[in-house]
């Protein structure tokens, strides 16, 4: 009995140590040892110690590629309703051209999961809120569809749903009359998976997106932002977005 | 003596009337004259709480769980609407809605509007066992 317990203890200890030393070692595509060691139990509330973030390397993002946009639409049930001007868009590919050098940049832009989100400041109902781990969401149970957040967001990240929706993904409830934006695939993150866009980008071999905990010094994303220059879009607004870009 | 007799008779009638009045709704419900909801229950038996508690308190249980999940990321399966649907979707239609659907049949009967499924899926994920 006590031998059993000791063994259990030392195995756990080993996992923690190897997670700490090996950091970003990949077990399988998209699964890292560090993430297994820190998995949150389903009954544990999210913690403010975590700050989820995305790092997007625009040098690797292929112009014209929309793998991430398609993966997002499939995962979250965003369908073409025949009204492209008002259809929900959680990720947009923005093409930039530096007129002086002629350099083309192609960047996916989604909700930037601001630390100080204006969409939360202006929401009159409290529907727009930031989770302790930095993910900004709309509580559709409370949203009245006033669209204040859509106007307030400097990144044009929010859309409102106009059409009635059927056949939702059971993990992603969506309905007409509510504002919405990228959720960082919160339903996947809560079961230790990567957001669908990141998974698709990696699967296609572009490796332009990394998802992880910016507060965890062992995570790949934290090590990359510590080592290489990265920027936030409209950093002058001092909203401290959780989405950062390399090579902009 | 006569007055006593009348008194006793009237009190007996009154008591009978009282009992009848109490029994009436039960009798009415038991009779076939009053329509009852027709519900497809594919998995009879114990839910996450006993039937009486579930009938009375499922809205509160769901509302409490919804706030925990939405705002704190708690994703336990007990009291989760997704789990209700996974268990109670009809094997015939694959949904908790529809005329005999587990949710809709009762809600229509009680004339209580059910907003959940304007956003939530009324069908389980195809992988979770029940038919699509
Ligand atoms: S990017 Fe827009 S929607 Fe997202 S948190 Fe910031 S202000 Fe809110
Ligand atoms: S549309 Fe909804 S989330 Fe946005 S500000 Fe209005 S109530 Fe808040």
XYZ file of C-alpha atoms and ligand atoms in Angstrom:
396
model
C 0.000 0.000 0.000
C 2.646 2.452 1.060
C 4.910 1.228 -1.718
C 2.055 1.904 -4.142
C 1.617 5.369 -2.837
C 5.329 6.048 -3.043
C 5.428 4.850 -6.577
C 2.481 7.037 -7.468
C 4.109 9.976 -5.811
C 7.437 9.556 -7.517
C 5.789 9.058 -10.899
C 3.908 12.289 -10.468
C 7.103 13.958 -9.349
C 8.878 12.664 -12.427
C 6.153 14.000 -14.692
C 6.401 17.430 -13.102
C 10.192 17.470 -13.330
C 10.291 16.292 -16.922
C 7.603 18.804 -17.811
C 9.645 21.539 -16.202
C 12.908 20.571 -17.881
C 11.653 19.506 -21.283
C 9.232 22.422 -21.571
C 7.955 22.450 -25.119
C 8.890 18.892 -26.116
C 6.253 17.502 -28.444
C 4.712 14.116 -27.660
C 2.467 14.239 -30.680
C 1.563 17.162 -32.942
C -0.191 19.746 -30.813
C 0.367 17.978 -27.486
C 3.168 19.072 -25.256
C 4.285 17.435 -22.029
C 3.984 20.705 -20.174
C 0.307 20.935 -21.039
C -0.424 17.436 -19.784
C 1.223 18.201 -16.474
C -0.803 21.369 -15.922
C -4.199 20.192 -17.170
C -7.019 21.720 -15.139
C -9.647 19.384 -13.736
C -13.174 19.986 -15.135
C -14.438 21.152 -11.728
C -11.596 23.644 -11.253
C -12.393 27.266 -12.101
C -10.021 29.062 -14.474
C -7.114 30.778 -12.830
C -5.742 34.293 -13.190
C -2.240 32.817 -13.120
C -2.744 31.811 -16.766
C -2.809 34.322 -19.625
C -3.675 32.635 -22.899
C -2.139 34.184 -25.962
C -1.403 33.703 -29.634
C 1.790 34.476 -31.469
C 1.449 34.848 -35.218
C 4.563 34.845 -37.382
C 3.632 36.857 -40.458
C 6.787 35.702 -42.259
C 5.376 32.182 -42.270
C 1.767 33.113 -42.988
C 1.227 32.390 -46.674
C -0.549 35.067 -48.733
C -3.851 33.778 -50.028
C -3.965 30.902 -47.545
C -7.133 30.757 -45.464
C -6.672 27.428 -43.685
C -7.190 29.085 -40.297
C -10.341 30.886 -41.416
C -11.831 27.673 -42.787
C -10.923 25.674 -39.686
C -12.538 28.361 -37.515
C -15.729 28.272 -39.558
C -15.946 24.486 -39.356
C -15.213 24.320 -35.646
C -17.577 27.094 -34.645
C -20.317 26.462 -37.178
C -19.971 29.773 -39.056
C -21.927 29.184 -42.230
C -22.363 31.151 -45.394
C -25.899 32.549 -45.271
C -25.648 34.205 -48.674
C -25.106 37.637 -47.099
C -21.326 38.033 -47.119
C -21.489 41.625 -45.883
C -23.113 40.657 -42.618
C -21.986 37.078 -42.098
C -20.114 36.429 -38.881
C -16.338 36.596 -39.214
C -14.226 35.482 -36.319
C -10.927 35.604 -38.245
C -10.174 37.809 -41.217
C -7.128 37.623 -43.423
C -5.805 41.162 -43.847
C -3.376 41.808 -46.697
C -0.911 44.634 -46.089
C 1.560 46.202 -48.504
C 4.402 48.481 -47.552
C 4.281 51.025 -50.383
C 7.936 52.038 -49.876
C 9.507 48.597 -49.948
C 6.791 46.673 -51.769
C 6.747 43.985 -49.054
C 3.482 42.087 -48.809
C 2.162 40.928 -45.487
C -0.753 38.644 -44.929
C -2.074 38.498 -41.382
C -4.962 36.730 -39.713
C -6.756 39.143 -37.376
C -9.216 37.963 -34.771
C -10.354 39.182 -31.359
C -7.078 40.239 -29.764
C -8.193 39.222 -26.263
C -7.233 42.570 -24.782
C -6.175 42.808 -21.155
C -8.166 46.062 -20.953
C -10.970 45.338 -23.421
C -13.064 48.331 -24.550
C -15.850 45.899 -25.518
C -16.180 45.028 -21.831
C -16.003 48.670 -20.734
C -18.923 49.739 -22.906
C -21.211 46.734 -22.480
C -24.298 47.932 -20.590
C -25.349 44.471 -19.427
C -22.138 42.760 -18.381
C -22.520 40.232 -21.184
C -19.119 41.093 -22.616
C -16.568 39.927 -20.075
C -13.005 38.768 -19.622
C -12.380 35.382 -18.074
C -9.696 35.125 -15.383
C -7.331 33.484 -17.874
C -7.596 36.417 -20.298
C -10.130 35.031 -22.795
C -12.721 37.677 -23.729
C -16.209 36.274 -24.338
C -19.848 37.252 -24.792
C -22.319 35.677 -22.385
C -25.202 35.208 -24.802
C -27.600 34.597 -21.942
C -27.208 38.274 -21.020
C -26.405 40.005 -24.340
C -29.213 42.239 -25.596
C -27.696 42.786 -29.019
C -27.162 46.538 -28.558
C -23.938 46.399 -30.638
C -22.031 48.856 -28.401
C -19.117 46.407 -28.257
C -19.005 46.175 -32.033
C -18.530 49.940 -32.227
C -16.014 50.035 -29.364
C -13.666 47.294 -30.566
C -10.683 48.927 -32.324
C -9.962 45.682 -34.185
C -13.409 45.199 -35.749
C -13.414 41.771 -34.133
C -17.089 41.547 -33.209
C -20.068 40.781 -35.404
C -23.730 40.327 -34.619
C -25.700 37.330 -35.770
C -28.643 38.336 -37.960
C -30.020 35.013 -39.047
C -31.546 32.248 -36.991
C -29.070 29.445 -36.614
C -29.739 25.728 -36.544
C -27.463 22.695 -36.233
C -24.919 24.364 -34.002
C -21.876 22.532 -32.784
C -23.051 21.369 -29.303
C -19.818 22.851 -27.912
C -20.408 26.252 -29.511
C -23.896 27.616 -28.836
C -24.701 30.553 -31.169
C -27.892 32.348 -31.972
C -29.379 35.391 -33.650
C -29.416 38.742 -31.890
C -26.158 38.300 -30.004
C -22.744 39.812 -30.557
C -19.879 37.373 -30.898
C -16.207 37.103 -31.729
C -13.303 34.676 -31.547
C -13.436 32.695 -28.296
C -9.901 31.323 -28.690
C -11.857 28.052 -29.006
C -12.478 28.190 -25.267
C -14.295 24.844 -25.381
C -11.164 23.206 -26.777
C -8.760 25.104 -24.524
C -10.749 23.890 -21.505
C -9.975 20.324 -22.516
C -6.315 21.062 -23.231
C -6.565 21.302 -26.977
C -5.261 24.041 -29.244
C -7.596 26.485 -30.989
C -8.803 25.090 -34.325
C -6.955 27.773 -36.364
C -3.614 26.966 -34.742
C -4.131 23.256 -35.256
C -5.002 23.766 -38.948
C -2.031 26.059 -39.562
C 0.325 23.547 -37.965
C -1.249 20.612 -39.777
C -0.791 22.349 -43.115
C 2.892 22.809 -42.279
C 2.864 26.617 -42.135
C 3.544 26.750 -38.378
C 2.679 30.429 -38.388
C 0.626 30.370 -35.176
C 1.528 29.359 -31.643
C -0.963 29.196 -28.804
C -0.026 29.023 -25.143
C 0.237 30.562 -21.714
C 2.132 33.862 -21.844
C 2.598 33.720 -18.065
C 4.317 30.358 -18.076
C 8.052 30.880 -18.642
C 8.409 27.283 -19.893
C 5.779 27.583 -22.619
C 6.936 27.915 -26.197
C 5.019 31.150 -26.703
C 6.521 32.831 -23.624
C 10.025 31.783 -24.655
C 9.516 33.076 -28.175
C 8.178 36.467 -27.135
C 11.054 36.745 -24.660
C 13.606 36.040 -27.381
C 12.248 37.621 -30.554
C 10.709 41.010 -31.291
C 6.938 40.848 -31.505
C 4.347 43.574 -31.782
C 0.746 44.122 -30.847
C -1.550 45.788 -33.359
C -2.306 49.353 -32.255
C -0.068 48.963 -29.222
C -0.496 52.738 -28.766
C -3.997 52.095 -27.416
C -2.387 50.304 -24.448
C -5.019 47.556 -24.378
C -2.294 44.900 -24.063
C -3.766 42.315 -26.445
C -2.965 38.648 -25.868
C -2.448 38.210 -29.628
C 1.016 39.235 -30.802
C 2.578 39.343 -34.259
C 6.106 38.708 -35.485
C 7.449 40.339 -38.631
C 4.850 43.102 -38.948
C -82.842 15.115 17.766
C -84.022 15.972 14.305
C -81.791 18.999 14.223
C -78.869 16.843 15.260
C -79.576 14.442 12.443
C -79.599 17.209 9.866
C -76.393 18.626 11.291
C -74.642 15.284 11.111
C -75.867 14.709 7.580
C -74.779 18.132 6.364
C -71.345 17.787 7.926
C -70.951 14.386 6.292
C -71.903 15.884 2.939
C -69.479 18.729 3.487
C -66.676 16.317 4.334
C -67.418 14.244 1.263
C -67.418 17.388 -0.851
C -64.072 18.371 0.595
C -62.540 15.000 -0.130
C -63.992 15.085 -3.632
C -62.612 18.574 -4.197
C -59.170 17.420 -3.110
C -59.351 14.329 -5.230
C -60.770 16.014 -8.282
C -57.536 17.199 -9.914
C -55.977 13.796 -9.292
C -59.025 12.023 -10.672
C -59.137 14.382 -13.612
C -55.447 13.760 -14.323
C -55.922 10.037 -13.959
C -58.870 10.035 -16.323
C -58.407 10.187 -20.051
C -60.452 13.362 -20.403
C -57.461 15.634 -19.755
C -54.682 15.440 -22.294
C -51.250 14.686 -20.897
C -47.899 15.322 -22.536
C -46.746 12.422 -24.644
C -43.036 12.157 -24.117
C -40.473 9.987 -25.829
C -38.456 8.692 -22.870
C -35.806 6.395 -24.208
C -33.851 6.063 -21.007
C -36.274 5.836 -18.100
C -34.778 5.595 -14.642
C -32.680 7.839 -12.492
C -31.429 11.140 -13.815
C -28.720 13.091 -11.986
C -31.335 13.759 -9.262
C -34.636 12.019 -8.513
C -37.553 12.695 -10.831
C -39.457 15.061 -8.528
C -36.373 17.213 -7.984
C -35.600 17.278 -11.698
C -39.166 18.248 -12.595
C -39.209 21.103 -10.129
C -35.644 22.348 -10.158
C -34.084 21.659 -13.549
C -34.223 25.336 -14.559
C -32.326 26.422 -11.450
C -29.793 23.621 -11.736
C -29.173 24.516 -15.369
C -28.945 28.234 -14.705
C -26.430 27.743 -11.910
C -24.280 25.452 -14.037
C -24.490 27.806 -17.008
C -22.920 30.676 -15.043
C -20.173 28.447 -13.663
C -19.317 27.140 -17.117
C -19.553 30.448 -18.942
C -17.657 32.602 -16.470
C -15.360 30.207 -14.612
C -14.742 27.506 -17.191
C -16.136 24.739 -14.942
C -17.082 21.916 -17.273
C -18.441 19.151 -15.073
C -21.006 16.993 -16.850
C -23.647 16.767 -14.122
C -26.278 19.525 -14.686
C -24.780 20.448 -18.073
C -27.357 21.111 -20.783
C -25.148 19.348 -23.312
C -25.330 16.245 -21.136
C -29.153 16.512 -20.860
C -29.335 16.511 -24.630
C -26.813 13.679 -24.976
C -28.951 11.454 -22.735
C -32.486 12.558 -23.555
C -32.437 13.079 -27.311
C -34.951 10.722 -28.895
C -33.422 7.780 -30.726
C -36.189 8.269 -33.301
C -35.606 11.920 -34.174
C -32.181 12.450 -32.597
C -33.453 15.578 -30.859
C -34.966 16.757 -27.566
C -37.327 18.956 -29.585
C -40.242 17.902 -31.766
C -43.774 16.949 -30.779
C -42.788 14.118 -28.455
C -39.293 15.429 -27.766
C -38.170 15.168 -24.155
C -37.961 18.930 -23.625
C -40.535 20.291 -26.005
C -43.456 17.983 -25.235
C -43.654 19.062 -21.592
C -42.870 22.686 -22.275
C -45.617 22.883 -24.868
C -48.020 21.165 -22.459
C -47.194 23.630 -19.659
C -47.077 26.535 -22.122
C -43.594 27.561 -21.020
C -41.410 28.911 -23.788
C -38.058 27.239 -24.127
C -35.310 29.549 -25.327
C -32.288 27.313 -24.759
C -32.354 25.853 -28.239
C -32.282 29.151 -30.080
C -28.533 28.950 -29.407
C -27.841 25.492 -28.019
C -27.928 22.426 -30.197
C -30.947 20.215 -29.574
C -28.993 17.241 -30.841
C -26.005 15.504 -29.297
C -22.649 15.426 -31.018
C -22.773 12.568 -33.536
C -19.985 10.778 -31.654
C -21.841 10.695 -28.316
C -23.915 7.601 -28.989
C -27.428 8.717 -29.888
C -28.446 8.929 -33.527
C -27.527 12.162 -35.372
S -10.196 42.765 -29.751
Fe -12.166 43.788 -29.612
S -13.623 42.200 -29.033
Fe -11.566 41.391 -28.613
S -11.159 41.934 -26.441
Fe -10.300 43.590 -27.668
S -11.961 45.104 -27.796
Fe -12.904 43.162 -27.127
S -24.141 43.654 -28.072
Fe -24.253 42.331 -26.234
S -22.090 42.024 -25.606
Fe -22.123 43.767 -27.043
S -22.270 45.598 -25.727
Fe -24.415 45.011 -26.296
S -25.097 43.663 -24.637
Fe -22.856 43.810 -24.444
